[in-house]
Amino acid sequence: MFYVSCNLGFEEDLALEIKECWPWLIGTDGQANHEAYPTLTVDKGGVLVDCPLAQGVQLNFFLKTAHRILWRVAEFKVRDFPKLYEKVRQIEWSKFLSSANVEWVVSASQSRLNNEKRIEETCKESFRKVFPLENKNLTSAQKVFIRMHQDICTISLDSTGDHLHKRGWGQLKGEAPLRETLAAFVVRQMIGEVSLGELREITLVDPMCGSGTLLLEALSLWCPVFERDYSFLRWKQTPKIFKTELWKKNYKLLVSDPPFKNYCGYDVEAKVIEAANLNLAEMLKKVSIQNAHFRFIQEDLFKESSDSSRGVFGGKTWCICNPPYGERIHVLTKKPISYEDLLKRMIEKFDAKKIGLLLPNKPEVRKIRLPENLQKILEVPFSNGGIDVVLLIVERLDQPMH
Ligand SMILES: C[S@@+](CC[C@H](N)C(=O)[O-])C[C@H]1O[C@@H](n2cnc3c(N)ncnc32)[C@H](O)[C@@H]1O
C-alpha cells in the first residue's frame, strides 16, 4: 500500500493524475504495465494507492502535483509504549533497508500516545535493537514516517527523498516563485478536459512569468523525471530493473511532443527572463521533449504595443498568470492596476481565449466584475505556502474551448 501526499485540496486531481499515468508505467520485466488500475482512496492531504511495489515507486517519476510517496510497511492499533516498542521490533527492517541510517518523522493526533518525542525515542530504541549497523559515511538517511492517529499507528518508508517539487531543474528563482507542484496543478486545471488535438493549436502565454515556473511545468507536464536520487533506489526490495543502467529505455509509450503548440513568457525584469532561459536550458538537458517552441521576452505587460503584442507566435492564445500580490503591479506603471484591468489587458494584448489567474483569496478578488465577454468557469481556493490563494479560470463567451 502506498500513500501519496499532496497540497490540501489537490487530492481529487491527484487521484486523476495517478489514473492518467498508470498506462505509462512498466512491469518488472520492462514490458508495458499489465497491472490493473489500483484502488484509490482519497484522504485529506493525499491518496492511498493499493498497488505492488514496482508500480508504486514509479509514481515518483510521473506525478507532478504530489509531494512525496510513502510505502506503508506496518499498521496497528496501539495505546501504550511497550506495545509500540514490540511492534516496531517485529518489522523486518533488514528486508527493506540496506543501511540503518534513518531519520524519523513523527506526527501524533487524537491518540493516547501523543508525545511525538517519546514516540520517536521508543521507535529508535526498538529499531536499533534489531538493526544496529549505522553507516557513518552515508550522507543521506532513509526517512521513516510514523503517523499516530486515533490510536492507529502507521509506519511508512519514504520512497521519494527530496520533495517532489524539486524537479532537478528550475533552481534559479525570481521574487515569489510558485512551487512546481502548485504550478502543475494550475496548468492541469487550465487544461481540464480540452483534447490534445485542441491543445496542440494553442500558444500558452504567461505575461508575468518570473523565472518561468508555470510555462516550464506546462512544457514538461507529461515528461517523467528520471534524473533524481530517489530513496527507493537504495531499498533492498526494489525490483532489479531499476538498478540497471538501461531501465529508462523501457518507457516506450511516452508522449514526447509538448502539450501546447507554443510557449511564451514575458516579464518586466531582465534578470528573471535570463533565469527563465537558463532554467529552460537546464530542463531540456534532463527530459526528452521534441518540438518545444519557446520564447522568454523582457516586456512590461502595460507597455504600448510592440512587435510582441498578440503573442510572438500568433494563433489561439491562452494566458496563465501569477501576478504579484498586493499593490506591487502598479509600481511599474503610473496608475494602480486592478485585477479587472489585468484581465482586459490580456485580452487586448494577446487576444486570450482562456485566462487562468492565481490571486490572493481576498474579498476584493472574489468580487471581481468580469468584463462582459468573459465567463468564470472555475474558482479553486488553496494554500500557496501558507498564503490563501484562489485560482480563477475565465473563458471568452464568444469563443469557448469546448
Ligand atoms: C509572483 S511573480 C511570478 C512568479 C512566477 N510565477 C514564478 O514562479 O517564477 C510576479 C512577476 O510579475 C512581474 N511583473 C510585475 N509587474 C509586471 C508588468 N507590469 N509586466 C510584466 N511583468 C510584471 C514581476 O517582475 C514578477 O516576476
Coordinates of C-alpha atoms in Angstrom, one line a residue, residues 2 10 29 53 78 81 103 110-111 117 121 141 147 151 167 232 262 272 355 360 376 391:
F2 CA 1.3 3.5 -0.9
F10 CA -5.5 18.7 -4.7
D29 CA 10.1 -7.4 -16.9
L53 CA 5.9 -2.1 -5.0
V78 CA -1.5 0.9 19.9
F81 CA 4.7 2.4 24.7
E103 CA 15.5 9.9 10.0
Q110 CA -6.1 12.3 18.8
S111 CA -4.3 9.4 20.3
K117 CA 9.4 13.0 21.1
E121 CA 12.7 7.6 21.1
A141 CA 19.3 9.0 5.6
R147 CA 1.8 8.5 12.0
D151 CA -4.6 5.2 18.3
R167 CA 12.4 18.5 -10.4
F232 CA 13.6 3.8 -3.2
N262 CA 4.0 27.3 -28.4
V272 CA 14.2 36.8 -14.3
I355 CA -7.2 33.0 -18.8
P360 CA -4.8 36.1 -3.2
K376 CA -16.0 32.2 -15.0
L391 CA -7.2 30.1 -9.0

